[in-house]
């Protein structure tokens, strides 16, 4: 017991000799480039443990990973920190196809920002194989490269009926990836969607898990999702493939300001959705609080199985917009453009919606949205307080007048006036014995997720309940931000290099002449101190940027004039190794004489690019975010906002924003161009389109002036998606065209 | 207890008042046109029983059915006899969608020939719904209309995880239907193929269950097939949809003379095939003893899921032809003619074949057949005695020399020289603890289904072990056949009407002049007594047949001359209500001056139509078996054999034999035309084809002479199927064409 090891060879030696009951203790400090292979055979009573000398003070760094194989192994207290896996997973419950781990556990560990150098390089952070393994009390955040954060694999009989448990973890923020394959948890895949899985995901906190449309993608059978908190996570819990899953007692907490935060999206057969609490969710259609999808007739394995035999009972929706949506994804109107095997024409059948509760502070005109007929859905004993506002399908929910009170942060329960509605006794409803809080429903049963006021608050927002006990997010806080005044080009360069993330740099003289790029790899604000804008001239080599946007670079630039030499760039991402996203906010600036204003290279990604009240003039190219040309659904920026700007004499790629590959479930790409003018642009535009938005889902072009632009089209919008235009003045600039359906490559 | 009832209203009254433990006794005798609704709520200790006064002497007749609803019900000793269901099932474990039966049992009953009037009218004989129901010790035989004999339904959550038991039944002969939907047992369907079923089919005897290619079609998950005997049944046990089924300890007994008798055909994931015994099977490809299929990439729900994670262990193949076939159904070569979604290009993967045994009295050149690459299959510790004959993929099976002895009828086990091969220990092989006979493998484990000689014989062919104890097949035997000499037309008519099935009628005078059809509804032989052929002239109305083939009519006609009036028919089925098949054998006859020689109407079906050494002359039409024009895979005859015949001056439809609708798994339609001549025929043939065989799978045209037939083609054969021609002499009769791929309608 207590075998103390200081390096990887001692560690592997200890592992080799470990007997049931042994505890191997890794010395505190940095462990660089370690590929830990933890193979051993413990017993239920006497597992073999690998633990940190002090929990959290063993730092795994560099090209490192951990693979487990054998029986009854425990890993405790490791901190994966600034590095990445040299293999396809950081932590894997297998060392080879045949040597999987069983009955093993990774607990009280941290994985943070352990990203592959580039977002297209795929890995998993935790890969489950074998059976009866656990991931619990871990903090896992910041994955930005391709691949789910946690995946359960079921290929091979060793990996089915796995009964894995993923519990009490804190899944911290995962930034949007800009394309698919960025789930927080994925259980199986379409090729194993027939496998019995029995994975349990319970009591976890999912905080802003924004990687893609699916926070959890359940793709196998008999999985259970219980008592998790989904906090402002821009995605949904989706039963994507597989059937007979249980979604019980979860909290879905939204935000007025985000339409991206979803709830539960259902595909397939036999799921039970009970005792869930939905609050303040504003997502719609695919991201509705409850999205029950349409299926494809005789669906291919990797598409949409019809919803049948689903039960939705005893859930509460509080102040959500249009919370219950059925037939989501119905696209019969696309028959002409999509192959028959893509037409979701099969509406939900044999589906029961009973004993649910909806409450709206302000009446909702559409609490139930039917994208197809509701004739396959039976509504029983559902209650709504819609403030008297009537709505379609009113027979589905009985209007009642009751009131709520706040039990806890983000948690409202009915306290007064909830009528004693006769509950519907569906098949096996006798097995729904507890409510959202795990309290017995007996004797006080009622509609909705909560049966009576509980004795104790659930304290769902108490973050100390989730993740490792040794790891406090509060301790991670940054030093207070500082301001740096710079009076020369050299001072500016030094300040950019040495400032702390969050600092501000003030430009105090009129002109700074730079010859080399400024590397932006942290959060920085740069602006002119006085009323007059300072000028930065950049004479660096051709194709180099004045501002080189690095991973995690966040630049706010205000009241500055940028001048190039017509061969170099104002802003660009790195050409490679963009392991994380960058953000850019430019206000009240003038940008002239560059080859490119902004160039986003392939595999780079920005969450926000904003240009406001800025003049862009005499450049060869404008803003180009169109390097993801694989047509696999990836794209270079989540948001591009152009407001109150003036583009003058920009020869091509004035705005070029591209997303290729048809994937109807993604909502990504947001372009707003408003109150701006475009004059004498596009002279050398090869595509003939001034603002090229091919494949971008959300486009709003309004209040702009287009004058004397030498193009065929100002823009070609995608009518079937959320593309719109209004109040534009177009003069000698071609047309603004809307096409209902654009031809797109299918991704799968 | 013991509530005695004599009619249906008393029965329903007794049911209404039944309490747990009650026994309702149906009086012996005929119960005509009774729709029994047995709804009640018994308990495990005190079920409610419905039983015959004397088992087997309660005869259910007419338009009758039995539906059960409730809990713990037992039905015992009924005999369903000469009638048919007015509903979609004869026995159903439900009375409505919501009122299903649970924990209920139908035992010691007989269902025989309880067919709907016409084969296209669909029903089930036993329809399972609910959970935990049983069908045991029943004798069920002779279904000839459309629909599986027994089906388990899983639509709706009440019907999943059903744990039904189908045990100890005797499934007697089911004749070929001539098209799909004639399984003996079907469990679920493609739309419920994701549902957990857990149906057990055990200890049954399947005797000549020849309805279609699937004797059992398993279409849901976790079903078990144990210790059944498949005796000369022309079809296979197929895991058609659904996954993770167990096929353990079954006997598959074949026949040298039939290539239709199959074994196990596998589609999908996770099936375990263990301890099975295959004897004397001659089926190939889809009907091989073991057919492991290729799948379709991302298969639609109703097509072919790839085989993955399948285990085939401890099975024995004794004197089977090419017993192990992999990649069955591979049709990459049909890419040009079939849609991509029909191309089975995905070969089996992660599949293990271990500890199996093959024995061949005569060496087999191809004990393993690879229709695609075997690279996804692992072979371990398999043994073959192939009499030293080498074969492809020889590394998969080790050649050893050992000998067998006959333990029991149709049952051979290795007794001498079986080497002590090191058994392969696959994942979870420790759970294969017993052999074919249920004896422990411990201490005497070896390859193959049998681990050591058992103390007792299994007596699998002892039919008294299956079906009701009161029902003996021997008692069903017929009276001895008689001969009737007929000296006038009237005597002939009387003899045909009054003869017993199996009797013979001798024509003693030269000429019989008939004005009305002879109804053939039993087995009859008719022939001329002397050397000289008697003549039957038929002057009945136009479009009526001299011989009206009724359900179960079997006519053997020899040495007779038939003469019509050019407007009537020699032979025809009934126009409707062909509830069962007919057979026809014509030898040494002359058939002249009819409108049709043979006309098979829609929904009629014949297993054998044979014309031998017969002259067919001066008829408007010849043999037409082409009335199934729905293109759903149905056809009018299983076999049409024309040998040593002469067709002269037959204007059209000389031979017209049709099957429409593409269904690659069916082998049906067999045409042999040999050693015959066709002279001056086809003058009015609209299709331009003399012998029209569109869609027929097996066609052999050989040794014939075609002379002066006014057609474009003698025949157009289907190259991709088993169509062949040889040694024909063709003169002034168009071409005999072979097309590799005929355009066909997809059926699904
Ligand atoms: Ca996804
Ligand atoms: Ca079938």
PDB file of C-alpha atoms in Angstrom, chain A residues 97 131 155-158 160 191-192 194-196 198 221-222 243-244 269-270 272 298-302 305 309 311 350 427-428 748, chain B residues 97 131 155-158 160 191-192 194-196 198 221-222 243-244 269-270 272 298-302 305 309 311 350 427-428 748:
ATOM      1  CA  UNK A  97      -9.321  -3.717 -28.531  1.00  0.00           C
ATOM      2  CA  UNK A 131     -18.366  -2.333 -18.678  1.00  0.00           C
ATOM      3  CA  UNK A 155     -18.436  -1.780 -30.834  1.00  0.00           C
ATOM      4  CA  UNK A 156     -17.791  -5.352 -29.762  1.00  0.00           C
ATOM      5  CA  UNK A 157     -19.632  -7.452 -27.221  1.00  0.00           C
ATOM      6  CA  UNK A 158     -17.209  -6.451 -24.460  1.00  0.00           C
ATOM      7  CA  UNK A 160     -22.368  -3.488 -24.605  1.00  0.00           C
ATOM      8  CA  UNK A 191     -23.655   1.982 -36.274  1.00  0.00           C
ATOM      9  CA  UNK A 192     -24.104   0.719 -32.732  1.00  0.00           C
ATOM     10  CA  UNK A 194     -29.057  -1.237 -31.838  1.00  0.00           C
ATOM     11  CA  UNK A 195     -26.816  -2.045 -28.887  1.00  0.00           C
ATOM     12  CA  UNK A 196     -28.089  -2.184 -25.313  1.00  0.00           C
ATOM     13  CA  UNK A 198     -27.582   1.166 -20.016  1.00  0.00           C
ATOM     14  CA  UNK A 221     -30.561   1.964 -26.020  1.00  0.00           C
ATOM     15  CA  UNK A 222     -31.693   2.029 -22.420  1.00  0.00           C
ATOM     16  CA  UNK A 243     -34.444   3.864 -28.121  1.00  0.00           C
ATOM     17  CA  UNK A 244     -36.020   3.330 -24.723  1.00  0.00           C
ATOM     18  CA  UNK A 269     -39.048   4.782 -29.850  1.00  0.00           C
ATOM     19  CA  UNK A 270     -40.020   4.212 -26.261  1.00  0.00           C
ATOM     20  CA  UNK A 272     -39.789   8.237 -21.154  1.00  0.00           C
ATOM     21  CA  UNK A 298     -38.034   3.345 -43.099  1.00  0.00           C
ATOM     22  CA  UNK A 299     -35.181   5.543 -42.046  1.00  0.00           C
ATOM     23  CA  UNK A 300     -31.616   4.648 -42.850  1.00  0.00           C
ATOM     24  CA  UNK A 301     -29.576   3.728 -39.805  1.00  0.00           C
ATOM     25  CA  UNK A 302     -27.956   7.156 -39.552  1.00  0.00           C
ATOM     26  CA  UNK A 305     -36.256   6.999 -36.854  1.00  0.00           C
ATOM     27  CA  UNK A 309     -44.377   4.876 -27.990  1.00  0.00           C
ATOM     28  CA  UNK A 311     -44.202   9.078 -22.879  1.00  0.00           C
ATOM     29  CA  UNK A 350     -48.500   6.259 -30.071  1.00  0.00           C
ATOM     30  CA  UNK A 427     -49.600   2.330 -18.718  1.00  0.00           C
ATOM     31  CA  UNK A 428     -46.883   1.877 -16.071  1.00  0.00           C
ATOM     32  CA  UNK A 748     -23.594  11.916 -44.306  1.00  0.00           C
TER      33      UNK A 748
ATOM     34  CA  UNK B  97     -55.625  -1.963 -28.305  1.00  0.00           C
ATOM     35  CA  UNK B 131     -46.757  -9.805 -21.895  1.00  0.00           C
ATOM     36  CA  UNK B 155     -46.462  -1.914 -31.174  1.00  0.00           C
ATOM     37  CA  UNK B 156     -47.142  -0.036 -27.942  1.00  0.00           C
ATOM     38  CA  UNK B 157     -45.364  -0.247 -24.636  1.00  0.00           C
ATOM     39  CA  UNK B 158     -47.821  -2.852 -23.336  1.00  0.00           C
ATOM     40  CA  UNK B 160     -42.648  -4.961 -25.379  1.00  0.00           C
ATOM     41  CA  UNK B 191     -41.114  -0.981 -37.614  1.00  0.00           C
ATOM     42  CA  UNK B 192     -40.749  -2.479 -34.157  1.00  0.00           C
ATOM     43  CA  UNK B 194     -35.820  -1.705 -32.077  1.00  0.00           C
ATOM     44  CA  UNK B 195     -38.104  -3.115 -29.403  1.00  0.00           C
ATOM     45  CA  UNK B 196     -36.915  -5.475 -26.682  1.00  0.00           C
ATOM     46  CA  UNK B 198     -37.506 -11.524 -25.107  1.00  0.00           C
ATOM     47  CA  UNK B 221     -34.403  -8.027 -29.992  1.00  0.00           C
ATOM     48  CA  UNK B 222     -33.347 -10.558 -27.382  1.00  0.00           C
ATOM     49  CA  UNK B 243     -30.474  -8.003 -32.761  1.00  0.00           C
ATOM     50  CA  UNK B 244     -28.975  -9.970 -29.878  1.00  0.00           C
ATOM     51  CA  UNK B 269     -25.816  -7.529 -34.560  1.00  0.00           C
ATOM     52  CA  UNK B 270     -24.932  -9.577 -31.529  1.00  0.00           C
ATOM     53  CA  UNK B 272     -25.234 -16.018 -30.555  1.00  0.00           C
ATOM     54  CA  UNK B 298     -26.582   2.584 -43.290  1.00  0.00           C
ATOM     55  CA  UNK B 299     -29.442   0.260 -44.056  1.00  0.00           C
ATOM     56  CA  UNK B 300     -33.011   1.503 -44.092  1.00  0.00           C
ATOM     57  CA  UNK B 301     -35.112   0.107 -41.268  1.00  0.00           C
ATOM     58  CA  UNK B 302     -36.723  -2.554 -43.453  1.00  0.00           C
ATOM     59  CA  UNK B 305     -28.471  -4.364 -41.248  1.00  0.00           C
ATOM     60  CA  UNK B 309     -20.535  -8.927 -33.178  1.00  0.00           C
ATOM     61  CA  UNK B 311     -20.783 -15.488 -32.305  1.00  0.00           C
ATOM     62  CA  UNK B 350     -16.358  -8.543 -35.570  1.00  0.00           C
ATOM     63  CA  UNK B 427     -15.496 -13.437 -24.591  1.00  0.00           C
ATOM     64  CA  UNK B 428     -18.270 -14.899 -22.405  1.00  0.00           C
ATOM     65  CA  UNK B 748     -40.938  -2.733 -50.272  1.00  0.00           C
TER      66      UNK B 748
END
